[in-house]
Amino acid sequence: RRMFNDVIKQLKTLEEIKTSPALEVIKIMAKLYKHEARFKKDNLTPSQIYKERNSDYYLKVIEELDLKISSIDISISNLMKKAVNYYKNQRNELFTYLESGYLPIDNNRIERCDKNLCHLP
């Protein structure tokens, strides 16, 4: 997400932002985060989360994301090229969390801890 967000940050006009493929990617990713928030809100167990993450509706969002990123013209900008290539090269690792209901969708918590922004027990 961060790399596609960086693409948006460097755009100068609202029109560029609205028509940017990076914004479309972020919107698709937001669908995954919306599902993840629902899992947390509904207090799903790890086995229930695993089942939900591997359901047709969830995997279709990932497929939509893959298709969108594959269709992006990487000559748009160097940042876009970097974001797309990172996604393609790390795709399998990015979706490791699908293998377990215990894993979070992102590593934000770990990054905060790494920056000494949280306290570990």
PDB file of C-alpha atoms in Angstrom:
ATOM      1  CA  ARG A   1       0.000   0.000   0.000  1.00  0.00           C
ATOM      2  CA  ARG A   2       2.703   2.423   1.014  1.00  0.00           C
ATOM      3  CA  MET A   3       4.439   2.380  -2.359  1.00  0.00           C
ATOM      4  CA  PHE A   4       1.223   3.075  -4.265  1.00  0.00           C
ATOM      5  CA  ASN A   5       0.437   5.819  -1.777  1.00  0.00           C
ATOM      6  CA  ASP A   6       3.857   7.337  -2.532  1.00  0.00           C
ATOM      7  CA  VAL A   7       2.881   7.440  -6.212  1.00  0.00           C
ATOM      8  CA  ILE A   8      -0.237   9.423  -5.319  1.00  0.00           C
ATOM      9  CA  LYS A   9       1.697  11.820  -3.079  1.00  0.00           C
ATOM     10  CA  GLN A  10       3.899  12.899  -5.969  1.00  0.00           C
ATOM     11  CA  LEU A  11       0.946  13.775  -8.213  1.00  0.00           C
ATOM     12  CA  LYS A  12       0.274  17.495  -8.529  1.00  0.00           C
ATOM     13  CA  THR A  13      -3.408  17.854  -9.361  1.00  0.00           C
ATOM     14  CA  LEU A  14      -6.635  16.375  -8.082  1.00  0.00           C
ATOM     15  CA  GLU A  15      -7.410  15.197 -11.610  1.00  0.00           C
ATOM     16  CA  GLU A  16      -4.122  13.265 -11.761  1.00  0.00           C
ATOM     17  CA  ILE A  17      -4.928  11.650  -8.436  1.00  0.00           C
ATOM     18  CA  LYS A  18      -8.485  10.734  -9.444  1.00  0.00           C
ATOM     19  CA  THR A  19      -7.305   9.057 -12.652  1.00  0.00           C
ATOM     20  CA  SER A  20      -4.210   7.400 -11.221  1.00  0.00           C
ATOM     21  CA  PRO A  21      -4.039   3.616 -11.356  1.00  0.00           C
ATOM     22  CA  ALA A  22      -2.330   3.845  -7.952  1.00  0.00           C
ATOM     23  CA  LEU A  23      -5.557   5.186  -6.451  1.00  0.00           C
ATOM     24  CA  GLU A  24      -7.478   2.299  -7.995  1.00  0.00           C
ATOM     25  CA  VAL A  25      -4.997  -0.155  -6.444  1.00  0.00           C
ATOM     26  CA  ILE A  26      -5.395   1.458  -3.027  1.00  0.00           C
ATOM     27  CA  LYS A  27      -9.180   1.276  -3.330  1.00  0.00           C
ATOM     28  CA  ILE A  28      -8.985  -2.451  -4.078  1.00  0.00           C
ATOM     29  CA  MET A  29      -6.618  -2.970  -1.151  1.00  0.00           C
ATOM     30  CA  ALA A  30      -9.091  -1.074   1.033  1.00  0.00           C
ATOM     31  CA  LYS A  31     -11.633  -3.816   0.313  1.00  0.00           C
ATOM     32  CA  LEU A  32      -9.282  -6.355   1.894  1.00  0.00           C
ATOM     33  CA  TYR A  33      -8.757  -4.121   4.925  1.00  0.00           C
ATOM     34  CA  LYS A  34     -12.515  -3.669   5.239  1.00  0.00           C
ATOM     35  CA  HIS A  35     -12.939  -7.444   5.437  1.00  0.00           C
ATOM     36  CA  GLU A  36     -10.123  -7.656   7.982  1.00  0.00           C
ATOM     37  CA  ALA A  37     -11.788  -4.968  10.124  1.00  0.00           C
ATOM     38  CA  ARG A  38     -15.037  -6.939  10.017  1.00  0.00           C
ATOM     39  CA  PHE A  39     -13.230 -10.094  11.153  1.00  0.00           C
ATOM     40  CA  LYS A  40     -11.871  -8.198  14.142  1.00  0.00           C
ATOM     41  CA  LYS A  41     -15.210  -6.492  14.898  1.00  0.00           C
ATOM     42  CA  ASP A  42     -17.027  -9.827  14.782  1.00  0.00           C
ATOM     43  CA  ASN A  43     -14.393 -11.408  17.050  1.00  0.00           C
ATOM     44  CA  LEU A  44     -13.758 -14.253  14.627  1.00  0.00           C
ATOM     45  CA  THR A  45     -11.484 -17.045  15.754  1.00  0.00           C
ATOM     46  CA  PRO A  46      -8.275 -17.696  13.806  1.00  0.00           C
ATOM     47  CA  SER A  47      -9.893 -20.706  12.120  1.00  0.00           C
ATOM     48  CA  GLN A  48     -12.881 -18.581  11.098  1.00  0.00           C
ATOM     49  CA  ILE A  49     -10.553 -15.866   9.792  1.00  0.00           C
ATOM     50  CA  TYR A  50      -8.613 -18.466   7.806  1.00  0.00           C
ATOM     51  CA  LYS A  51     -11.847 -19.727   6.277  1.00  0.00           C
ATOM     52  CA  GLU A  52     -13.031 -16.192   5.419  1.00  0.00           C
ATOM     53  CA  ARG A  53      -9.685 -15.237   3.893  1.00  0.00           C
ATOM     54  CA  ASN A  54      -9.791 -18.264   1.634  1.00  0.00           C
ATOM     55  CA  SER A  55     -13.400 -17.794   0.604  1.00  0.00           C
ATOM     56  CA  ASP A  56     -14.346 -17.008  -2.981  1.00  0.00           C
ATOM     57  CA  TYR A  57     -15.365 -13.429  -2.219  1.00  0.00           C
ATOM     58  CA  TYR A  58     -12.040 -12.603  -0.503  1.00  0.00           C
ATOM     59  CA  LEU A  59      -9.906 -14.328  -3.141  1.00  0.00           C
ATOM     60  CA  LYS A  60     -11.803 -12.489  -5.884  1.00  0.00           C
ATOM     61  CA  VAL A  61     -10.650  -9.186  -4.385  1.00  0.00           C
ATOM     62  CA  ILE A  62      -7.061 -10.444  -4.535  1.00  0.00           C
ATOM     63  CA  GLU A  63      -7.604 -11.512  -8.134  1.00  0.00           C
ATOM     64  CA  GLU A  64      -9.002  -8.045  -8.893  1.00  0.00           C
ATOM     65  CA  LEU A  65      -5.871  -6.548  -7.332  1.00  0.00           C
ATOM     66  CA  ASP A  66      -3.587  -8.804  -9.375  1.00  0.00           C
ATOM     67  CA  LEU A  67      -5.384  -7.898 -12.600  1.00  0.00           C
ATOM     68  CA  LYS A  68      -5.286  -4.177 -11.862  1.00  0.00           C
ATOM     69  CA  ILE A  69      -1.591  -4.174 -11.050  1.00  0.00           C
ATOM     70  CA  SER A  70      -0.804  -6.297 -14.114  1.00  0.00           C
ATOM     71  CA  SER A  71      -2.572  -3.767 -16.322  1.00  0.00           C
ATOM     72  CA  ILE A  72      -0.609  -0.729 -15.091  1.00  0.00           C
ATOM     73  CA  ASP A  73       1.698   1.007 -17.536  1.00  0.00           C
ATOM     74  CA  ILE A  74       4.944   1.194 -15.561  1.00  0.00           C
ATOM     75  CA  SER A  75       6.301   3.935 -17.820  1.00  0.00           C
ATOM     76  CA  ILE A  76       3.977   6.358 -16.003  1.00  0.00           C
ATOM     77  CA  SER A  77       6.633   7.117 -13.420  1.00  0.00           C
ATOM     78  CA  ASN A  78       9.650   5.652 -11.734  1.00  0.00           C
ATOM     79  CA  LEU A  79       7.701   5.357  -8.470  1.00  0.00           C
ATOM     80  CA  MET A  80       4.913   3.481 -10.244  1.00  0.00           C
ATOM     81  CA  LYS A  81       7.437   1.120 -11.788  1.00  0.00           C
ATOM     82  CA  LYS A  82       8.979   0.540  -8.362  1.00  0.00           C
ATOM     83  CA  ALA A  83       5.574  -0.144  -6.755  1.00  0.00           C
ATOM     84  CA  VAL A  84       4.421  -2.536  -9.488  1.00  0.00           C
ATOM     85  CA  ASN A  85       7.704  -4.425  -9.588  1.00  0.00           C
ATOM     86  CA  TYR A  86       7.768  -4.746  -5.811  1.00  0.00           C
ATOM     87  CA  TYR A  87       4.247  -6.178  -5.826  1.00  0.00           C
ATOM     88  CA  LYS A  88       5.055  -8.624  -8.602  1.00  0.00           C
ATOM     89  CA  ASN A  89       8.351  -9.733  -7.067  1.00  0.00           C
ATOM     90  CA  GLN A  90       6.968 -10.067  -3.534  1.00  0.00           C
ATOM     91  CA  ARG A  91       3.436 -11.179  -4.362  1.00  0.00           C
ATOM     92  CA  ASN A  92       3.661 -14.617  -2.722  1.00  0.00           C
ATOM     93  CA  GLU A  93       5.198 -13.207   0.444  1.00  0.00           C
ATOM     94  CA  LEU A  94       2.622 -10.406   0.593  1.00  0.00           C
ATOM     95  CA  PHE A  95      -0.151 -12.972   0.819  1.00  0.00           C
ATOM     96  CA  THR A  96       1.474 -15.320   3.338  1.00  0.00           C
ATOM     97  CA  TYR A  97      -1.107 -14.132   5.861  1.00  0.00           C
ATOM     98  CA  LEU A  98      -3.743 -16.146   3.946  1.00  0.00           C
ATOM     99  CA  GLU A  99      -2.154 -19.303   5.329  1.00  0.00           C
ATOM    100  CA  SER A 100      -3.141 -18.544   8.918  1.00  0.00           C
ATOM    101  CA  GLY A 101      -5.902 -16.796  10.765  1.00  0.00           C
ATOM    102  CA  TYR A 102      -3.331 -15.720  13.343  1.00  0.00           C
ATOM    103  CA  LEU A 103      -1.327 -13.491  10.993  1.00  0.00           C
ATOM    104  CA  PRO A 104      -2.305  -9.862  10.408  1.00  0.00           C
ATOM    105  CA  ILE A 105      -2.783  -8.526   6.889  1.00  0.00           C
ATOM    106  CA  ASP A 106       0.200  -6.198   7.276  1.00  0.00           C
ATOM    107  CA  ASN A 107       3.266  -5.663   9.408  1.00  0.00           C
ATOM    108  CA  ASN A 108       2.279  -2.252  10.788  1.00  0.00           C
ATOM    109  CA  ARG A 109       2.356  -3.403  14.402  1.00  0.00           C
ATOM    110  CA  ILE A 110       5.848  -4.833  14.027  1.00  0.00           C
ATOM    111  CA  GLU A 111       7.074  -1.689  12.289  1.00  0.00           C
ATOM    112  CA  ARG A 112       5.718   0.456  15.119  1.00  0.00           C
ATOM    113  CA  CYS A 113       7.483  -1.759  17.644  1.00  0.00           C
ATOM    114  CA  ASP A 114      10.655  -1.623  15.593  1.00  0.00           C
ATOM    115  CA  LYS A 115      10.510   2.167  15.795  1.00  0.00           C
ATOM    116  CA  ASN A 116      10.008   1.941  19.582  1.00  0.00           C
ATOM    117  CA  LEU A 117       6.464   3.194  19.280  1.00  0.00           C
ATOM    118  CA  CYS A 118       4.948   0.364  21.249  1.00  0.00           C
ATOM    119  CA  HIS A 119       5.690  -1.508  24.409  1.00  0.00           C
ATOM    120  CA  LEU A 120       6.072  -5.235  24.312  1.00  0.00           C
ATOM    121  CA  PRO A 121       5.112  -7.234  27.382  1.00  0.00           C
TER     122      PRO A 121
END
